[in-house]
Coordinates of C-alpha atoms and ligand atoms in Angstrom, one line a residue:
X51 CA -16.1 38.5 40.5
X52 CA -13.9 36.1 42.5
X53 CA -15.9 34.0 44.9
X54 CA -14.4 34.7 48.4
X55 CA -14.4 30.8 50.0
X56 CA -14.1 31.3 53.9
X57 CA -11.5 29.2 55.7
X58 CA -12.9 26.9 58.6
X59 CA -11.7 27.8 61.6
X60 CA -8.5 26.8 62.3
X61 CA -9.5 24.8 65.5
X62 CA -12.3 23.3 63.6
X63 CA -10.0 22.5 60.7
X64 CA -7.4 20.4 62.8
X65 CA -10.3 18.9 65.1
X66 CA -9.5 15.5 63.8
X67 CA -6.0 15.5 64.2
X68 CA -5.4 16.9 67.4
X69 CA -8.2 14.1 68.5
X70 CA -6.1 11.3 67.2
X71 CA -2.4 12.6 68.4
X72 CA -4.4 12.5 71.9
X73 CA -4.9 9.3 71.2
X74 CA -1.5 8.2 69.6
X75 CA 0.6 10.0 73.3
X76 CA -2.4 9.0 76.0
X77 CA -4.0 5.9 75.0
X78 CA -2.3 2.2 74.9
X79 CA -2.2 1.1 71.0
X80 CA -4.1 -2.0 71.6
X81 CA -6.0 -0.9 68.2
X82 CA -5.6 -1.0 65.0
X83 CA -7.9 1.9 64.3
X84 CA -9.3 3.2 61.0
X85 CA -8.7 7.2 60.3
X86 CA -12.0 8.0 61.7
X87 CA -12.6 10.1 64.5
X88 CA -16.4 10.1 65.2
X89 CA -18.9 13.2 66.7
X90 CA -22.3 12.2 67.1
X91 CA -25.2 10.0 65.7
X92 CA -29.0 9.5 65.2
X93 CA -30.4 6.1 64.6
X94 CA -28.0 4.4 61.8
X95 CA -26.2 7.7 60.8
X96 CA -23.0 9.1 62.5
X97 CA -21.1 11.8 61.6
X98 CA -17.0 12.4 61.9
X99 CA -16.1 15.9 63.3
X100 CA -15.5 17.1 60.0
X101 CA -19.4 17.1 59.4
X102 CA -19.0 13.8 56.9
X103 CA -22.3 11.5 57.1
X104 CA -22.0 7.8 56.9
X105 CA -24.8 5.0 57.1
X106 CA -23.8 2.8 60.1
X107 CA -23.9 -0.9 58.7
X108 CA -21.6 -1.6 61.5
X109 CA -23.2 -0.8 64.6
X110 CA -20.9 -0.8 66.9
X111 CA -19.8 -4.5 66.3
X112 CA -23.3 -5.8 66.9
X113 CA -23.8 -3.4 70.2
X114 CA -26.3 -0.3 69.0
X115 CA -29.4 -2.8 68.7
X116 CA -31.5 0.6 68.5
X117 CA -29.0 2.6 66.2
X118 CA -27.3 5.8 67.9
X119 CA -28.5 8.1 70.5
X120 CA -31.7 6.7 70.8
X121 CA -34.3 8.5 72.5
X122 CA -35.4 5.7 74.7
X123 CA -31.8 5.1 76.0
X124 CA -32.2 8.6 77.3
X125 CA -35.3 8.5 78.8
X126 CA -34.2 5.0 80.9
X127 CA -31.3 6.8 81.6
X128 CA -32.4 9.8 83.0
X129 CA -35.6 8.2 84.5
X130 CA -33.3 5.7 86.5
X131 CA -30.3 7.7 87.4
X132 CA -32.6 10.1 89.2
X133 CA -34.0 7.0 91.1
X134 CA -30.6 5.1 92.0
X135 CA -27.7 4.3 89.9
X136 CA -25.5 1.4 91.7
X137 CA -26.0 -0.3 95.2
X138 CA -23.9 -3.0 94.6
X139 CA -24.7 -7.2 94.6
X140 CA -25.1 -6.7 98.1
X141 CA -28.8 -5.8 97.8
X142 CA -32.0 -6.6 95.9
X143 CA -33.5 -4.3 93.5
X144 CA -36.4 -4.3 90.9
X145 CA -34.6 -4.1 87.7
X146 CA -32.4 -6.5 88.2
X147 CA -34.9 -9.3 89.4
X148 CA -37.2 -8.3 86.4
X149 CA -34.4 -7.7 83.8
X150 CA -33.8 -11.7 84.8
X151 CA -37.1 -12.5 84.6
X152 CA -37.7 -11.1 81.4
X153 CA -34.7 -12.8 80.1
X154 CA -35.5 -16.8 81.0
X155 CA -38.9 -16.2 79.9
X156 CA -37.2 -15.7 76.5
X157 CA -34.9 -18.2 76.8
X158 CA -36.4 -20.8 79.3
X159 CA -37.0 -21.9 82.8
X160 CA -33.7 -20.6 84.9
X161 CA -31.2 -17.9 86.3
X162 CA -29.4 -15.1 85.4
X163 CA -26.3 -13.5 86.4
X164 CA -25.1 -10.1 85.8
X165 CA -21.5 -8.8 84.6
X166 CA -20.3 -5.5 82.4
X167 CA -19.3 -7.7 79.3
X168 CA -19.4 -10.3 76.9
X169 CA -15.8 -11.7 78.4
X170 CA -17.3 -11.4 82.0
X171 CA -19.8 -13.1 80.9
X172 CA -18.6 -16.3 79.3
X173 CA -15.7 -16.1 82.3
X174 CA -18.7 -16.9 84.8
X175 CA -19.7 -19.6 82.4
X176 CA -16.3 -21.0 82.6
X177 CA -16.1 -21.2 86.4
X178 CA -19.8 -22.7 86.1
X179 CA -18.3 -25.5 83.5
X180 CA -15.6 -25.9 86.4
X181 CA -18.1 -25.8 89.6
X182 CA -20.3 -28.6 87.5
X183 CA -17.5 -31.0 87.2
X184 CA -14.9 -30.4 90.5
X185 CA -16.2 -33.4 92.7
X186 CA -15.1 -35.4 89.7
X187 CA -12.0 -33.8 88.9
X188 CA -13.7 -32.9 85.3
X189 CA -12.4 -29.6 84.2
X190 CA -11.8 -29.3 80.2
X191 CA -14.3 -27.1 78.1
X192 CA -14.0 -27.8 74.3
X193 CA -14.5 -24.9 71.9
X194 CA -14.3 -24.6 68.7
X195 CA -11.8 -23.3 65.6
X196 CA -12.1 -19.8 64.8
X197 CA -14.6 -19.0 67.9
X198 CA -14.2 -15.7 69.2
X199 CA -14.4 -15.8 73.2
X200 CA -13.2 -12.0 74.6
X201 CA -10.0 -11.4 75.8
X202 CA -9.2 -12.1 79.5
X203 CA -6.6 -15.2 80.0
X204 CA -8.9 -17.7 80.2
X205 CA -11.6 -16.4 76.9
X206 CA -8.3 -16.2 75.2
X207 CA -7.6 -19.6 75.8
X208 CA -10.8 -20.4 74.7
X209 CA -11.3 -18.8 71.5
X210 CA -9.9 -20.9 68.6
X211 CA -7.8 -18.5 66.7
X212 CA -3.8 -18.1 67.1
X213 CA -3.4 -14.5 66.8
X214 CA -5.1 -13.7 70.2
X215 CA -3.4 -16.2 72.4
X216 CA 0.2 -14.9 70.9
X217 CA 2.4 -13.1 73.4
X218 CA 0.5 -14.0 76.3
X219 CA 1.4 -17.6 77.4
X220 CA 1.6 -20.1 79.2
X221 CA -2.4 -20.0 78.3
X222 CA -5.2 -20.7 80.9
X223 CA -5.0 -24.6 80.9
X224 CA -8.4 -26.5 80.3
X225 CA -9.3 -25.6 76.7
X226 CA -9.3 -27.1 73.2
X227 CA -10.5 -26.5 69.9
X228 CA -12.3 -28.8 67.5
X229 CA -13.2 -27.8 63.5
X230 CA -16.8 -26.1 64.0
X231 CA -19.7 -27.9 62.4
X232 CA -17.9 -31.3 62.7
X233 CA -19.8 -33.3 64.9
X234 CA -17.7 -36.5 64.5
X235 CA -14.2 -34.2 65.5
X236 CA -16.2 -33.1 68.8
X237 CA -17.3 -36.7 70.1
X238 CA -13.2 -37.7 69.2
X239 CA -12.4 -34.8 71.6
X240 CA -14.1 -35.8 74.6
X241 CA -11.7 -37.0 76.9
X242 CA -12.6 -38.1 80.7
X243 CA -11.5 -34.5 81.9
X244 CA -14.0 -33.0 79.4
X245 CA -17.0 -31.1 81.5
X246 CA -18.3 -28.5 78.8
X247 CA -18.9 -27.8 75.3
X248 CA -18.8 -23.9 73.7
X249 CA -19.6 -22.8 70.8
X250 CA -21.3 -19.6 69.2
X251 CA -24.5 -19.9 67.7
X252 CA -23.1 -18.1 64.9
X253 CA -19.3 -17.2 64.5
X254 CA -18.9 -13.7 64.6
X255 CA -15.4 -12.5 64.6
X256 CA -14.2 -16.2 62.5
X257 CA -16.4 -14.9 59.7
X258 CA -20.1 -14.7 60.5
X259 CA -20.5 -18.8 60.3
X260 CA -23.9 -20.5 61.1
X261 CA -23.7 -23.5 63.2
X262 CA -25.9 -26.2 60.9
X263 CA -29.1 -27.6 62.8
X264 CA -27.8 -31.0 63.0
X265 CA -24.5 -30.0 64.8
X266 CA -26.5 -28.1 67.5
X267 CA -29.1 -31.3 67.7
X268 CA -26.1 -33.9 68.0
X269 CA -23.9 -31.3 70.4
X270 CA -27.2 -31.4 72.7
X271 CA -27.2 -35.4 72.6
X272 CA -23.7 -35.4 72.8
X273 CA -23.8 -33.6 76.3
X274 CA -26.8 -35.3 77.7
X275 CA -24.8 -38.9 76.3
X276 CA -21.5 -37.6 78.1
X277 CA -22.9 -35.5 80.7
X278 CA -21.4 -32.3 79.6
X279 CA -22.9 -28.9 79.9
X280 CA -23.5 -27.1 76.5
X281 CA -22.4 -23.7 76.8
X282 CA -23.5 -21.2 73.7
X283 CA -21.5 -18.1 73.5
X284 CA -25.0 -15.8 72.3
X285 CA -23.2 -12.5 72.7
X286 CA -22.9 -11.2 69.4
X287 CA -25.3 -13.5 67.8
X288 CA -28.6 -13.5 70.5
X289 CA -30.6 -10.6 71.5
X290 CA -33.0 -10.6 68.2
X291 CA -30.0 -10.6 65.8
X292 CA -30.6 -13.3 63.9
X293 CA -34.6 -13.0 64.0
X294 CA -35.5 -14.8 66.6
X295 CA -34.1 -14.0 70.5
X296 CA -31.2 -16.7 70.1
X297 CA -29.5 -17.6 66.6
X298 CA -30.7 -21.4 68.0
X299 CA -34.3 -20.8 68.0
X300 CA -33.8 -19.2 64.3
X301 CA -31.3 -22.0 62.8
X302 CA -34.0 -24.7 64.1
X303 CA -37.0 -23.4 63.1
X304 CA -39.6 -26.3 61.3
X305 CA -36.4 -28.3 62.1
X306 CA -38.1 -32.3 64.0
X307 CA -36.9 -32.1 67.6
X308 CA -35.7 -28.5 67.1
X309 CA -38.3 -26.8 69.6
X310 CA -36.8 -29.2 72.1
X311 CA -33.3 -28.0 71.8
X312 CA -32.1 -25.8 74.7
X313 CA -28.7 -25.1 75.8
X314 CA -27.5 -25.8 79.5
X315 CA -26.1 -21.7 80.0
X316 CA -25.5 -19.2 77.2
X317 CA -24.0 -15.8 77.6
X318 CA -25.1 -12.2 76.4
X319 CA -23.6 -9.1 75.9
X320 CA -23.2 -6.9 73.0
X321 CA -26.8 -5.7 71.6
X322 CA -28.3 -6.2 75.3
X323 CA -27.7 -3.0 76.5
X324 CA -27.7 -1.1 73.1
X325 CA -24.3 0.5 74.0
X326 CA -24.3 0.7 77.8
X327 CA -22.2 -1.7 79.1
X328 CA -23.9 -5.2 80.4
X329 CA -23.4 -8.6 79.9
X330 CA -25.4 -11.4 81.5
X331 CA -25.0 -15.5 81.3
X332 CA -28.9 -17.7 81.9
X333 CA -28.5 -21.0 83.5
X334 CA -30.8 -23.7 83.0
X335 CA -32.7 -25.9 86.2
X336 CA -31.3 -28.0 87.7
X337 CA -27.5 -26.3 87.2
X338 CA -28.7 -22.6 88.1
X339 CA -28.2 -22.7 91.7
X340 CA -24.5 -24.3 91.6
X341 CA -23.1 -20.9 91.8
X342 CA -24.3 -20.2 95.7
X343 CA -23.4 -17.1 98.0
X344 CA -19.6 -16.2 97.4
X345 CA -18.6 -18.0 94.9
X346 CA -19.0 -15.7 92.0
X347 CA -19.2 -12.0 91.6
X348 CA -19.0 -8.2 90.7
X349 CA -18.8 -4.8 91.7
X350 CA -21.1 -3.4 88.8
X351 CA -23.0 -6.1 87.0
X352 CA -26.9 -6.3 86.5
X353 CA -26.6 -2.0 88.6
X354 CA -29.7 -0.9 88.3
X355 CA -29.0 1.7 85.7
X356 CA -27.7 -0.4 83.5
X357 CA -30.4 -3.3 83.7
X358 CA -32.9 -0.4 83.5
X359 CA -31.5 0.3 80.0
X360 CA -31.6 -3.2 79.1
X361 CA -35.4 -3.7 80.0
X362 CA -36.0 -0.6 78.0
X363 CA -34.8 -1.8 75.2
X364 CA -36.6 -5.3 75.2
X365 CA -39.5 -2.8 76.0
X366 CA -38.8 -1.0 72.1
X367 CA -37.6 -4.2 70.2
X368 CA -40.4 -5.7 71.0
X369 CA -43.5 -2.6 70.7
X370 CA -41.6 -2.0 67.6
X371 CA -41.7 -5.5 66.5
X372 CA -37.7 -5.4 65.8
X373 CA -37.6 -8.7 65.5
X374 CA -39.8 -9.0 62.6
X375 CA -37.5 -5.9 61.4
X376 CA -34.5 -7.6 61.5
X377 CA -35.6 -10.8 59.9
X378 CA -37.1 -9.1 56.7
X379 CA -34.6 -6.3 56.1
X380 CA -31.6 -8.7 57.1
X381 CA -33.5 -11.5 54.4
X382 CA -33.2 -8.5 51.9
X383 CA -30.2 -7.2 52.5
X384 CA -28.5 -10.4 52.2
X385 CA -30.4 -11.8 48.7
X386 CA -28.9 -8.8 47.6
X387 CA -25.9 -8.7 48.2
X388 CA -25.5 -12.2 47.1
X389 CA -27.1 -11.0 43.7
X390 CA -24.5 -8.6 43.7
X391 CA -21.8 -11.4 44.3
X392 CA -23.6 -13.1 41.1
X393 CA -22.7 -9.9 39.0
X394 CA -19.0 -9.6 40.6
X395 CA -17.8 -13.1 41.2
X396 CA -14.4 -11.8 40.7
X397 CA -14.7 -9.6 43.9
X398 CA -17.2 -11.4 46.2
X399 CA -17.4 -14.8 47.0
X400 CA -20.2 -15.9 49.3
X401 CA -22.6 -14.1 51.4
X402 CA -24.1 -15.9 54.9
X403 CA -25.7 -14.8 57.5
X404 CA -29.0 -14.4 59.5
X405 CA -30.8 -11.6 60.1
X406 CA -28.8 -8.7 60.1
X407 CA -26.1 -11.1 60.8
X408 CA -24.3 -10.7 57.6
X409 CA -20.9 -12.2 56.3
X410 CA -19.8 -10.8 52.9
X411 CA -16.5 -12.9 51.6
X412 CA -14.5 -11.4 49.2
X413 CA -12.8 -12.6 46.4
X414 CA -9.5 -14.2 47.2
X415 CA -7.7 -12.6 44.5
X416 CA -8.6 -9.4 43.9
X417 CA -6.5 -7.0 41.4
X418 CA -6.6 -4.0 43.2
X419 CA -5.7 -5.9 46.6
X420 CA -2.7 -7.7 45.6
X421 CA 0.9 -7.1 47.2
X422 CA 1.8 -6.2 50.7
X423 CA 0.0 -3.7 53.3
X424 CA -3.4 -4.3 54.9
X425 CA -5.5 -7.2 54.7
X426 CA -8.5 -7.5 51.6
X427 CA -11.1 -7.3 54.4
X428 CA -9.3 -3.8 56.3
X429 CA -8.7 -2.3 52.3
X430 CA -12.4 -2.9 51.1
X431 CA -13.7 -1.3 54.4
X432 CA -11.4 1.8 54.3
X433 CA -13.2 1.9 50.4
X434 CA -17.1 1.5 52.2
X435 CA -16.0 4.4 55.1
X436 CA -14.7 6.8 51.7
X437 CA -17.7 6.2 50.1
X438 CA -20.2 6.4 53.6
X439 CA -20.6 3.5 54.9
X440 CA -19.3 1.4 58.0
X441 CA -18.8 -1.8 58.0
X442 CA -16.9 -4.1 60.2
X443 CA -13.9 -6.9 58.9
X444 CA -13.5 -10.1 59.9
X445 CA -10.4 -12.5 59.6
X446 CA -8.8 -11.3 56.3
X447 CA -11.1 -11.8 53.6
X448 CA -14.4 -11.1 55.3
X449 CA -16.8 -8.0 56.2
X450 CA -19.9 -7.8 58.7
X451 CA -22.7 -6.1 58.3
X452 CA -24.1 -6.2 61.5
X453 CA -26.7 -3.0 62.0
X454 CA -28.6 -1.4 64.4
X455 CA -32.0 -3.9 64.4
X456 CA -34.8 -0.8 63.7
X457 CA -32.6 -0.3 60.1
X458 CA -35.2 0.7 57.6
X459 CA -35.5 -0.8 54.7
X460 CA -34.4 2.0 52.9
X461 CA -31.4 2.8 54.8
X462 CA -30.7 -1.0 53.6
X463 CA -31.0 0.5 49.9
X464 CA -28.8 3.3 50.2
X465 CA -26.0 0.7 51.9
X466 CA -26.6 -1.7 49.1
X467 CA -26.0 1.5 46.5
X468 CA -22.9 2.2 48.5
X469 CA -21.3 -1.1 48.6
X470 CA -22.1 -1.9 45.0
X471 CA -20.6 1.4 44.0
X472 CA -17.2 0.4 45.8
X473 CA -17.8 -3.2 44.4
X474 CA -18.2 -2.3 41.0
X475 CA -15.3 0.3 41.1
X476 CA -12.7 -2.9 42.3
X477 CA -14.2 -4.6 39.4
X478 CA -13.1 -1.9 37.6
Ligands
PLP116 C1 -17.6 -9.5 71.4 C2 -17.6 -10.9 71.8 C3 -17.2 -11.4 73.1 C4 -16.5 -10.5 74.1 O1 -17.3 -9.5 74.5 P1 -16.7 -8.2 75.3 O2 -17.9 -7.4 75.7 O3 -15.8 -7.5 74.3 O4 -15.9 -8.7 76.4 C5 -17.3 -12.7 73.4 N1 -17.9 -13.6 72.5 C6 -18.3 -13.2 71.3 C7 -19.0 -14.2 70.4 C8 -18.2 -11.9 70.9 O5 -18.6 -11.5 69.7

């Protein structure tokens, strides 16, 4: 007998397209977005509306520090929003003051202050750099090549790579850009307008790039020699990432001098508020106080939903000893995937990274790659979403694994089977 195979719906059928021409008439095409359209999630799985599972090895660029729809992201919200959910800068309120709190005493002794974003974030630390050195007319932050720094005018101008300043000048003045890692082209730099240093802990977007523990030890003695403030831009690399709370703390561990090390403000964003929006910059004594009454500020930042989320989830990472977590399945996802790059030289090239901070390079010549169209890094992830897995590029050549930080270990197994499956298919 003829098996009778029932048609889906045709309103299920289309879901995905009609989702994405929305997008193509209605929204600005700012993106270059991958031919996904997404329903719902639980911890590191999502689904598309189609009903098509995929591990999440991408987490949301670094943002979904307890995977998706996490029940304790609920609970704060709910639990708060009954309470109060914005009264604006104008007032005090507890979770702001102990969402603060909590923060220096990870960091160290200072302030905090409160924005929506990563951008917002390091914008405040600008205009800090700026406060710090008017009297003197001092005014030039130096950043590095390949930084990432967000996207208003003046983090544009700051971030070291090309493609975002392009179309939008004349660019912020103030900013320039030294090879990361190179110590000797930083000091060369310094000019007498110089106020500030920047730099990420760890590139992200320029390719998931440790800074080395010397650079960060001679950057801090370059500052205190040249009375500079050292800015770190912690907001994809902090909040537990890397395995400890800053990517600093991890990259100097058993390293002489390296419990000393502390930067004079660093920014956060990203995993902070597991997917509600919040960023946040801490100031170290004696600079936290050189912002005073009106002359920085916003609407939304540090509400007291969203800092209620926040302290929720330093609450979980911490109970669930995420740190740890990350540390040991980020150590074993990356020895093997560089065991992996052993076996396919021809297809990947280096794997760095900390935590589940991970970089995988590919090959720069890869067979199936070659000729014109999309970048290696955009082609090889289109391969990981076919075969269930997200994963996010970076520059051309690179992709990030950057994962929710309760990933089990064998969520990490099933990845690894994924990406070796793709890996070994381009090998051919
Ligand atoms: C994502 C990112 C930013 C910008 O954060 P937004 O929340 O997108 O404004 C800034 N710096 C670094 C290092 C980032 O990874």
């Amino acid at each position: 007998m003829k098996e009778i195979v029932p048609q889906p719906p045709a309103i299920v059928h289309n879901e995905a397209a009609e989702i994405q021409s929305l997008f193509h008439q209605n929204v600005v095409p700012s993106y270059g977005r991958f031919d996904l359209v997404l329903s719902h999630g639980s911890g590191s799985q999502i689904w598309d509306v189609s009903g098509k599972r995929y591990l999440d090895f991408g987490g949301g660029i670094a943002v979904c520090s307890l995977g998706h729809a996490p029940a304790a992201i609920t609970e704060a919200l709910v639990e708060q929003s009954r309470r109060l959910v914005h009264v604006s800068n104008f007032y005090y309120h507890a979770p702001q003051g102990r969402l603060a709190q909590a923060l220096a005493s990870l960091i160290g002794p200072g302030k905090c202050f409160f924005s929506n974003s990563g951008v917002e974030a390091n914008e405040g630390l600008f205009k800090l750099a700026r406060k710090f050195g008017h009297d003197e007319g001092r005014f030039e932050i130096i950043t590095t090549v390949n930084s990432f720094h967000g996207r208003t005018l003046a983090a544009i101008a700051a971030t070291g790579q090309e493609k975002v300043k392009k179309g939008f000048e004349p660019a912020v003045p103030g900013f320039r850009h030294v090879p990361y890692n190179d110590l000797a082209a930083m000091r060369a730099a310094i000019s007498p307008a110089t106020v500030a240093i920047m730099i990420e802990g760890v590139q992200g977007e320029g390719g998931v790039t440790p800074a080395t523990p010397e650079y960060l030890l001679g950057l801090r003695q370059l500052c205190d020699e040249k009375k500079l403030l050292l800015l770190m831009d912690s907001v994809q690399c902090g909040h537990f990432r890397t395995g400890r709370f800053q990517s600093y703390q991890r990259i100097l561990e058993g390293v002489p001098g390296g419990d000393k090390f502390m930067p004079d403000a660093l920014s956060m964003a990203k995993s902070l508020g597991g997917g509600f929006p919040i960023g946040a910059f801490w100031v170290r004594q004696p600079y936290a106080d050189l912002l005073g009454a009106g002359s920085h500020g916003t609407t939304y930042g540090g509400s007291p939903l969203a800092c209620a989320v926040a302290l929720k989830i330093l609450e979980v990472i911490q109970h669930e000893k995420l740190v740890d977590n990350a540390r040991e399945v980020g150590g074993f996802l990356k020895t093997r995937l560089q065991e992996l790059g052993q076996k396919y030289p021809g297809i990947i090239q280096t794997v760095r990274g900390l935590g589940l901070m991970i970089g995988m390079e590919l090959a720069s010549n890869i067979p199936a790659f070659a000729g014109e169209g999309k970048t290696p890094a955009v082609r090889f992830t289109n391969l990981l979403h076919a075969a269930g897995l997200l994963a996010i590029p970076a520059g051309t050549q690179i992709i990030r694994f950057l994962p929710a930080l309760n990933l089990h270990r064998n969520e990490a197994e099933e990845g690894l089977k994924i990406i070796e499956s793709v890996v070994a298919n381009l090998a051919g």
